[in-house]
């Protein structure tokens, strides 16, 4: 999928994200999580039980790596809202700084930057490993550039924070970063060092509404990977780590050592992989080797979170751009190979297309008004993603709901 088309397709979805207009009845089917070994989700289920029991400072952290279905934080935002409504709001999680791509935004958090705070993101055409970091991007800035992140003014969650953490880079010739909490300077970070290294700075605050500003003070350039917003718990955090237009194997272009370090730093209890839509259309993909290649990638990325549970989400249904209403035949093969790769890598698997209703379900989801899909037959609207997120949340919560 071309990046421009992916981004443009998200615009109507963003408009629907917070629309409470009653919608025609579209429901997801009950599809259990597949876990042949029976233990792929043990770590996450244990974390949920600690949170549900009200243990002090218990937090269940989730990372969702994916493509454009994740990039707008509609699916992950709905998942975050549902899990936090049930178990507690432990913070928004990780967010990129600056304009990582047009329309980059997350639900239930405020963030932005001046134009001179520029973000480069992972792209399908990248072939050599680059230091993109956890969110698939890195923001670079010169003197005077400012980025900010803070609590949401309204919404069901995200209105309080007690801990920020800035993920940044030290490098030869790096400049200084000034951190301001609610307008007051709290730290100056010198980013000059003999080599490129990941660095971190935590800013604590009384639990409540806050805004953290990050200004590049010069004289050299600065690089920031993003910021984390959390609370003390108990509760749930969902890191939404989607990048438009990516196929799963494009993650190989992100520096594996840095990504592993960032994942380790976040200490997730569950790492979710949500790709497949672009894998179907990626000319370089070889279906004969896709299962093995994906299993190797899953295993490599999990080195950063070796104790975390792992879940692969199969792609949602989709239509061709023609009007015949058929789905791409290779989607069947991608789903089956992802299911096999999940087993090979010790991950669980959840079939999103089956939850939608199986092959051809996208055409049925396109009928009701207000819309549950976009007109491209590839992406869902905010309502549609909310339906799927609700179905997944029910499956993830099943272990603590069982007698």
Short mmCIF file of C-alpha atoms in Angstrom, two decimals:
data_model
loop_
_atom_site.label_atom_id
_atom_site.label_comp_id
_atom_site.label_asym_id
_atom_site.label_seq_id
_atom_site.Cartn_x
_atom_site.Cartn_y
_atom_site.Cartn_z
CA UNK A 1 0.00 0.00 0.00
CA UNK A 2 1.41 3.40 -0.92
CA UNK A 3 2.00 5.61 2.06
CA UNK A 4 -0.03 8.51 0.70
CA UNK A 5 -3.06 6.30 0.17
CA UNK A 6 -2.73 4.80 3.64
CA UNK A 7 -2.56 8.20 5.29
CA UNK A 8 -5.37 9.69 3.22
CA UNK A 9 -7.58 6.73 4.04
CA UNK A 10 -7.28 7.46 7.74
CA UNK A 11 -8.76 10.97 7.56
CA UNK A 12 -12.43 9.95 7.68
CA UNK A 13 -11.65 7.45 10.42
CA UNK A 14 -10.16 10.16 12.58
CA UNK A 15 -13.32 12.19 12.19
CA UNK A 16 -15.35 9.24 13.44
CA UNK A 17 -13.09 8.32 16.35
CA UNK A 18 -15.05 10.20 19.01
CA UNK A 19 -18.45 10.34 17.28
CA UNK A 20 -21.08 8.93 19.63
CA UNK A 21 -23.85 8.79 16.99
CA UNK A 22 -25.80 5.51 17.38
CA UNK A 23 -24.71 3.05 14.70
CA UNK A 24 -26.42 0.21 12.87
CA UNK A 25 -25.87 -3.19 14.52
CA UNK A 26 -22.53 -4.71 13.52
CA UNK A 27 -21.15 -7.20 15.99
CA UNK A 28 -17.96 -9.20 16.07
CA UNK A 29 -18.08 -12.96 16.30
CA UNK A 30 -16.68 -14.69 19.36
CA UNK A 31 -13.27 -16.00 18.30
CA UNK A 32 -11.10 -17.50 21.06
CA UNK A 33 -7.38 -16.80 21.14
CA UNK A 34 -5.48 -19.77 19.69
CA UNK A 35 -2.72 -21.00 22.00
CA UNK A 36 -1.78 -24.59 21.11
CA UNK A 37 0.92 -24.75 23.79
CA UNK A 38 -1.38 -23.34 26.43
CA UNK A 39 1.18 -20.94 27.94
CA UNK A 40 1.78 -18.15 25.40
CA UNK A 41 -0.26 -15.65 27.45
CA UNK A 42 0.71 -16.78 30.96
CA UNK A 43 2.79 -13.68 31.81
CA UNK A 44 0.05 -11.30 30.71
CA UNK A 45 -2.72 -13.22 32.46
CA UNK A 46 -0.70 -13.15 35.69
CA UNK A 47 -0.20 -9.39 35.34
CA UNK A 48 -3.94 -8.90 34.82
CA UNK A 49 -4.69 -10.91 37.94
CA UNK A 50 -2.34 -8.74 40.01
CA UNK A 51 -4.02 -5.62 38.70
CA UNK A 52 -7.51 -7.03 39.25
CA UNK A 53 -6.53 -7.93 42.83
CA UNK A 54 -5.60 -4.30 43.45
CA UNK A 55 -1.93 -4.97 44.20
CA UNK A 56 -0.06 -1.75 44.89
CA UNK A 57 1.74 -0.39 41.80
CA UNK A 58 0.62 -3.38 39.70
CA UNK A 59 0.63 -2.45 36.00
CA UNK A 60 -0.12 -4.67 33.01
CA UNK A 61 1.74 -3.20 30.02
CA UNK A 62 0.83 -4.00 26.43
CA UNK A 63 2.78 -3.12 23.27
CA UNK A 64 1.02 -3.28 19.89
CA UNK A 65 3.30 -3.13 16.85
CA UNK A 66 1.49 -2.82 13.55
CA UNK A 67 0.63 -1.01 10.33
CA UNK A 68 -1.92 1.71 9.48
CA UNK A 69 -4.66 -0.12 11.40
CA UNK A 70 -2.64 0.64 14.54
CA UNK A 71 -1.01 3.93 13.48
CA UNK A 72 -4.03 6.17 14.12
CA UNK A 73 -4.58 4.71 17.62
CA UNK A 74 -8.21 3.93 16.81
CA UNK A 75 -8.01 0.18 17.43
CA UNK A 76 -5.43 0.49 20.19
CA UNK A 77 -7.17 3.53 21.65
CA UNK A 78 -10.42 1.59 21.90
CA UNK A 79 -8.58 -1.37 23.41
CA UNK A 80 -6.88 0.94 25.92
CA UNK A 81 -10.19 2.51 26.92
CA UNK A 82 -11.87 -0.84 27.45
CA UNK A 83 -9.04 -2.39 29.46
CA UNK A 84 -8.57 0.74 31.57
CA UNK A 85 -12.29 1.12 32.19
CA UNK A 86 -12.28 -2.40 33.57
CA UNK A 87 -8.95 -2.49 35.44
CA UNK A 88 -7.76 1.08 35.92
CA UNK A 89 -5.98 3.84 34.01
CA UNK A 90 -2.23 3.46 34.59
CA UNK A 91 -1.35 5.98 31.87
CA UNK A 92 -1.39 6.46 28.14
CA UNK A 93 1.94 4.82 27.42
CA UNK A 94 4.39 5.66 24.64
CA UNK A 95 3.83 8.45 22.12
CA UNK A 96 6.06 9.81 19.36
CA UNK A 97 6.94 13.50 19.32
CA UNK A 98 6.44 15.88 16.41
CA UNK A 99 4.57 15.01 13.21
CA UNK A 100 5.68 11.48 12.52
CA UNK A 101 3.32 11.48 9.53
CA UNK A 102 0.32 13.60 8.49
CA UNK A 103 -2.57 13.17 10.90
CA UNK A 104 -0.44 11.43 13.55
CA UNK A 105 -2.43 11.52 16.73
CA UNK A 106 -3.32 9.38 19.73
CA UNK A 107 -6.58 9.23 21.60
CA UNK A 108 -6.82 10.55 25.16
CA UNK A 109 -3.51 12.44 25.22
CA UNK A 110 -2.36 15.86 24.03
CA UNK A 111 0.81 16.09 21.96
CA UNK A 112 2.36 18.33 19.34
CA UNK A 113 5.47 20.16 18.20
CA UNK A 114 6.71 23.15 16.27
CA UNK A 115 7.40 22.57 12.59
CA UNK A 116 11.16 22.49 13.20
CA UNK A 117 10.74 19.38 15.37
CA UNK A 118 10.81 16.87 12.49
CA UNK A 119 10.21 13.12 12.75
CA UNK A 120 11.59 10.52 10.38
CA UNK A 121 9.70 7.24 10.43
CA UNK A 122 10.35 3.73 9.23
CA UNK A 123 9.30 3.35 5.59
CA UNK A 124 8.93 0.32 3.30
CA UNK A 125 11.77 1.55 1.10
CA UNK A 126 14.26 1.53 4.00
CA UNK A 127 16.67 -1.36 3.53
CA UNK A 128 19.47 -0.78 6.02
CA UNK A 129 18.88 -0.89 9.80
CA UNK A 130 18.30 2.63 11.13
CA UNK A 131 17.91 3.81 14.73
CA UNK A 132 14.14 4.32 14.68
CA UNK A 133 13.39 3.08 18.17
CA UNK A 134 10.24 1.81 19.85
CA UNK A 135 7.64 3.81 17.93
CA UNK A 136 9.20 3.33 14.51
CA UNK A 137 10.43 6.93 14.34
CA UNK A 138 12.96 9.43 15.65
CA UNK A 139 12.42 13.17 16.03
CA UNK A 140 15.35 15.47 15.28
CA UNK A 141 15.48 19.13 16.17
CA UNK A 142 17.70 22.18 16.08
CA UNK A 143 17.87 25.05 18.53
CA UNK A 144 14.48 26.52 19.42
CA UNK A 145 12.33 23.55 18.37
CA UNK A 146 9.74 22.54 20.96
CA UNK A 147 7.60 19.42 21.41
CA UNK A 148 5.05 18.75 24.12
CA UNK A 149 2.98 15.91 25.53
CA UNK A 150 0.42 15.91 28.30
CA UNK A 151 -2.87 14.76 29.72
CA UNK A 152 -6.14 14.97 27.81
CA UNK A 153 -8.55 17.77 28.69
CA UNK A 154 -11.52 15.44 28.35
CA UNK A 155 -12.31 11.81 27.67
CA UNK A 156 -12.89 8.58 29.58
CA UNK A 157 -9.18 8.04 30.35
CA UNK A 158 -5.88 9.87 30.01
CA UNK A 159 -6.73 12.85 32.22
CA UNK A 160 -4.09 12.19 34.88
CA UNK A 161 -0.38 11.34 34.89
CA UNK A 162 2.29 11.06 37.58
CA UNK A 163 5.34 9.96 35.60
CA UNK A 164 6.84 11.01 32.28
CA UNK A 165 9.82 9.29 30.71
CA UNK A 166 11.69 10.75 27.74
CA UNK A 167 13.45 8.35 25.35
CA UNK A 168 16.27 10.20 23.60
CA UNK A 169 19.66 9.74 21.92
CA UNK A 170 23.15 10.82 22.87
CA UNK A 171 25.51 11.26 19.92
CA UNK A 172 28.69 13.02 18.80
CA UNK A 173 28.02 16.75 18.58
CA UNK A 174 24.59 16.48 20.18
CA UNK A 175 23.02 19.57 21.71
CA UNK A 176 21.06 20.07 24.90
CA UNK A 177 17.41 19.35 25.69
CA UNK A 178 15.47 21.35 28.26
CA UNK A 179 12.53 19.67 29.99
CA UNK A 180 9.75 21.82 31.42
CA UNK A 181 6.92 20.48 33.55
CA UNK A 182 3.88 22.76 33.49
CA UNK A 183 6.11 25.60 32.30
CA UNK A 184 8.83 25.13 34.95
CA UNK A 185 12.29 23.86 33.99
CA UNK A 186 13.01 20.52 35.67
CA UNK A 187 16.08 19.27 33.79
CA UNK A 188 18.65 20.02 31.11
CA UNK A 189 19.94 16.98 29.25
CA UNK A 190 23.31 17.13 27.51
CA UNK A 191 23.16 14.76 24.55
CA UNK A 192 26.76 14.98 23.33
CA UNK A 193 28.66 11.70 23.69
CA UNK A 194 31.44 9.79 21.86
CA UNK A 195 28.95 7.39 20.25
CA UNK A 196 25.26 6.89 19.59
CA UNK A 197 23.54 5.60 22.72
CA UNK A 198 19.95 5.37 23.93
CA UNK A 199 19.24 7.48 27.00
CA UNK A 200 16.28 8.07 29.30
CA UNK A 201 15.04 10.68 31.75
CA UNK A 202 12.15 10.27 34.18
CA UNK A 203 10.14 13.26 35.40
CA UNK A 204 7.87 12.63 38.39
CA UNK A 205 4.82 14.73 39.23
CA UNK A 206 1.88 14.65 41.65
CA UNK A 207 -0.87 12.58 40.08
CA UNK A 208 -3.02 14.97 38.05
CA UNK A 209 -3.12 17.06 34.88
CA UNK A 210 0.33 17.92 33.52
CA UNK A 211 2.17 18.92 30.37
CA UNK A 212 5.83 18.19 29.60
CA UNK A 213 7.66 20.42 27.10
CA UNK A 214 10.90 19.37 25.43
CA UNK A 215 12.95 22.14 23.83
CA UNK A 216 16.11 21.71 21.77
CA UNK A 217 18.59 24.27 23.16
CA UNK A 218 21.49 23.72 20.74
CA UNK A 219 24.14 24.30 19.77
CA UNK A 220 24.10 20.87 18.13
CA UNK A 221 21.12 18.85 16.90
CA UNK A 222 19.11 16.62 19.23
CA UNK A 223 17.22 13.37 18.70
CA UNK A 224 14.23 12.14 20.71
CA UNK A 225 12.40 8.84 20.23
CA UNK A 226 9.29 9.67 22.21
CA UNK A 227 7.83 9.95 25.67
CA UNK A 228 5.90 7.72 28.06
CA UNK A 229 3.02 8.79 30.30
CA UNK A 230 2.20 6.54 33.24
CA UNK A 231 0.65 6.47 36.69
CA UNK A 232 1.46 4.34 39.72
CA UNK A 233 -1.31 1.81 39.18
CA UNK A 234 -2.95 -0.52 39.61
CA UNK A 235 -4.07 -0.42 36.00
CA UNK A 236 -3.28 -1.10 32.35
CA UNK A 237 -1.07 0.71 29.82
CA UNK A 238 -1.26 0.17 26.04
CA UNK A 239 1.65 1.37 23.90
CA UNK A 240 0.35 1.98 20.35
CA UNK A 241 3.33 1.44 18.02
CA UNK A 242 1.88 1.41 14.52
CA UNK A 243 3.48 2.83 11.37
CA UNK A 244 1.53 3.36 8.10
CA UNK A 245 2.22 1.21 5.04
CA UNK A 246 4.43 -1.37 6.75
CA UNK A 247 4.50 -5.08 6.13
CA UNK A 248 5.73 -7.18 9.04
CA UNK A 249 9.14 -7.90 7.56
CA UNK A 250 9.83 -4.17 7.14
CA UNK A 251 10.59 -4.17 10.87
CA UNK A 252 13.95 -5.67 9.90
CA UNK A 253 14.96 -2.15 8.84
CA UNK A 254 14.75 -0.91 12.42
CA UNK A 255 17.98 -1.27 14.40
CA UNK A 256 17.43 -4.53 16.32
CA UNK A 257 19.67 -3.63 19.25
CA UNK A 258 17.93 -0.31 19.88
CA UNK A 259 14.44 -1.78 19.50
CA UNK A 260 15.33 -4.58 21.92
CA UNK A 261 16.67 -2.07 24.45
CA UNK A 262 13.53 0.06 24.23
CA UNK A 263 11.28 -2.97 24.62
CA UNK A 264 13.32 -4.09 27.62
CA UNK A 265 13.02 -0.62 29.13
CA UNK A 266 9.23 -0.69 28.84
CA UNK A 267 8.98 -4.15 30.47
CA UNK A 268 5.81 -5.14 28.61
CA UNK A 269 3.74 -8.06 29.81
CA UNK A 270 2.26 -8.61 26.34
CA UNK A 271 3.73 -7.83 22.92
CA UNK A 272 1.19 -7.87 20.06
CA UNK A 273 2.06 -8.01 16.35
CA UNK A 274 -0.67 -6.71 14.03
CA UNK A 275 0.41 -6.86 10.39
CA UNK A 276 -0.78 -8.50 7.18
CA UNK A 277 -2.76 -5.95 5.16
CA UNK A 278 0.35 -4.67 3.39
CA UNK A 279 2.03 -8.08 3.32
CA UNK A 280 -0.66 -9.14 0.84
CA UNK A 281 0.32 -6.38 -1.60
CA UNK A 282 4.07 -6.27 -0.98
CA UNK A 283 5.75 -7.23 -4.24
CA UNK A 284 8.90 -8.51 -2.53
CA UNK A 285 7.07 -10.97 -0.28
CA UNK A 286 7.69 -14.64 -1.00
CA UNK A 287 4.82 -16.68 0.40
CA UNK A 288 6.93 -19.83 0.29
CA UNK A 289 9.32 -18.39 2.89
CA UNK A 290 6.94 -16.01 4.68
CA UNK A 291 6.18 -18.28 7.64
CA UNK A 292 9.83 -18.96 8.42
CA UNK A 293 10.86 -15.33 7.89
CA UNK A 294 8.08 -14.05 10.13
CA UNK A 295 8.87 -16.59 12.86
CA UNK A 296 12.51 -15.46 12.84
CA UNK A 297 11.43 -11.81 13.06
CA UNK A 298 9.06 -12.52 15.96
CA UNK A 299 11.78 -14.39 17.80
CA UNK A 300 14.33 -11.62 17.22
CA UNK A 301 12.04 -8.82 18.36
CA UNK A 302 11.05 -10.79 21.43
CA UNK A 303 14.68 -10.76 22.60
CA UNK A 304 13.88 -7.31 23.98
CA UNK A 305 10.98 -8.72 25.99
CA UNK A 306 11.93 -12.36 26.60
CA UNK A 307 9.52 -12.83 29.49
CA UNK A 308 6.56 -11.09 27.86
CA UNK A 309 3.61 -12.93 26.42
CA UNK A 310 3.30 -12.77 22.63
CA UNK A 311 0.19 -12.49 20.46
CA UNK A 312 -0.10 -12.29 16.66
CA UNK A 313 -3.25 -10.69 15.22
CA UNK A 314 -4.15 -11.93 11.77
CA UNK A 315 -5.16 -9.17 9.31
CA UNK A 316 -8.74 -7.96 8.98
CA UNK A 317 -10.73 -8.74 5.86
CA UNK A 318 -10.30 -6.46 2.85
CA UNK A 319 -11.63 -5.87 -0.66
CA UNK A 320 -9.98 -5.20 -3.94
CA UNK A 321 -10.37 -1.62 -5.16
CA UNK A 322 -12.69 -2.99 -7.84
CA UNK A 323 -16.44 -3.24 -7.28
CA UNK A 324 -16.73 -7.03 -7.48
CA UNK A 325 -16.65 -7.41 -3.71
CA UNK A 326 -14.16 -10.29 -3.62
CA UNK A 327 -11.27 -10.44 -1.19
CA UNK A 328 -7.65 -10.86 -2.11
CA UNK A 329 -7.06 -14.59 -2.42
CA UNK A 330 -3.56 -14.37 -0.96
CA UNK A 331 -5.02 -13.05 2.29
CA UNK A 332 -5.96 -16.65 3.13
CA UNK A 333 -2.34 -17.70 2.69
CA UNK A 334 -0.99 -14.80 4.73
CA UNK A 335 -3.33 -15.62 7.61
CA UNK A 336 -2.40 -19.30 7.61
CA UNK A 337 1.31 -18.54 7.49
CA UNK A 338 0.97 -16.03 10.30
CA UNK A 339 -0.87 -18.65 12.34
CA UNK A 340 2.00 -21.08 11.75
CA UNK A 341 4.68 -18.48 12.49
CA UNK A 342 2.96 -17.69 15.79
CA UNK A 343 3.20 -21.34 16.81
CA UNK A 344 6.84 -21.53 15.70
CA UNK A 345 7.76 -18.45 17.76
CA UNK A 346 5.80 -19.46 20.87
CA UNK A 347 3.08 -16.84 20.37
CA UNK A 348 -0.69 -17.03 20.56
CA UNK A 349 -2.83 -16.10 17.53
CA UNK A 350 -6.13 -14.26 17.15
CA UNK A 351 -7.95 -14.25 13.81
CA UNK A 352 -9.35 -10.74 13.24
CA UNK A 353 -10.94 -11.67 9.93
CA UNK A 354 -12.83 -14.51 11.59
CA UNK A 355 -13.99 -12.06 14.27
CA UNK A 356 -15.35 -9.83 11.50
CA UNK A 357 -17.27 -12.77 10.06
CA UNK A 358 -14.76 -14.45 7.76
CA UNK A 359 -13.97 -13.99 4.05
CA UNK A 360 -16.13 -11.33 2.44
CA UNK A 361 -17.06 -9.72 5.75
CA UNK A 362 -15.57 -6.36 4.76
CA UNK A 363 -18.29 -5.99 2.12
CA UNK A 364 -20.96 -6.63 4.76
CA UNK A 365 -19.36 -4.18 7.20
CA UNK A 366 -19.45 -1.50 4.48
CA UNK A 367 -23.26 -1.55 4.22
CA UNK A 368 -24.54 0.03 7.48
CA UNK A 369 -24.78 3.76 8.05
CA UNK A 370 -23.17 5.35 9.98
CA UNK A 371 -20.13 3.60 8.56
CA UNK A 372 -18.07 0.90 10.24
CA UNK A 373 -15.48 1.02 7.43
CA UNK A 374 -13.81 3.48 5.11
CA UNK A 375 -14.68 3.60 1.43
CA UNK A 376 -11.37 1.98 0.47
CA UNK A 377 -12.55 -1.42 1.71
CA UNK A 378 -9.25 -1.78 3.57
CA UNK A 379 -9.58 0.25 6.78
CA UNK A 380 -12.32 0.44 9.39
CA UNK A 381 -13.82 3.57 10.88
CA UNK A 382 -13.54 4.41 14.55
CA UNK A 383 -16.78 2.48 15.13
CA UNK A 384 -15.45 -0.57 13.33
CA UNK A 385 -12.17 -0.63 15.21
CA UNK A 386 -14.09 -0.24 18.46
CA UNK A 387 -16.10 -3.37 17.68
CA UNK A 388 -12.95 -5.40 17.00
CA UNK A 389 -11.14 -3.99 20.03
CA UNK A 390 -14.08 -4.96 22.21
CA UNK A 391 -13.94 -8.51 20.92
CA UNK A 392 -10.20 -8.77 21.58
CA UNK A 393 -10.53 -7.21 25.04
CA UNK A 394 -13.11 -9.84 25.96
CA UNK A 395 -10.71 -12.62 24.98
CA UNK A 396 -7.76 -11.07 26.81
CA UNK A 397 -9.84 -10.63 29.97
CA UNK A 398 -11.22 -14.17 29.83
CA UNK A 399 -8.58 -15.60 32.24
CA UNK A 400 -9.62 -13.24 35.04
CA UNK A 401 -13.32 -13.61 34.23
CA UNK A 402 -13.19 -17.40 34.42
CA UNK A 403 -14.21 -18.97 37.73
#
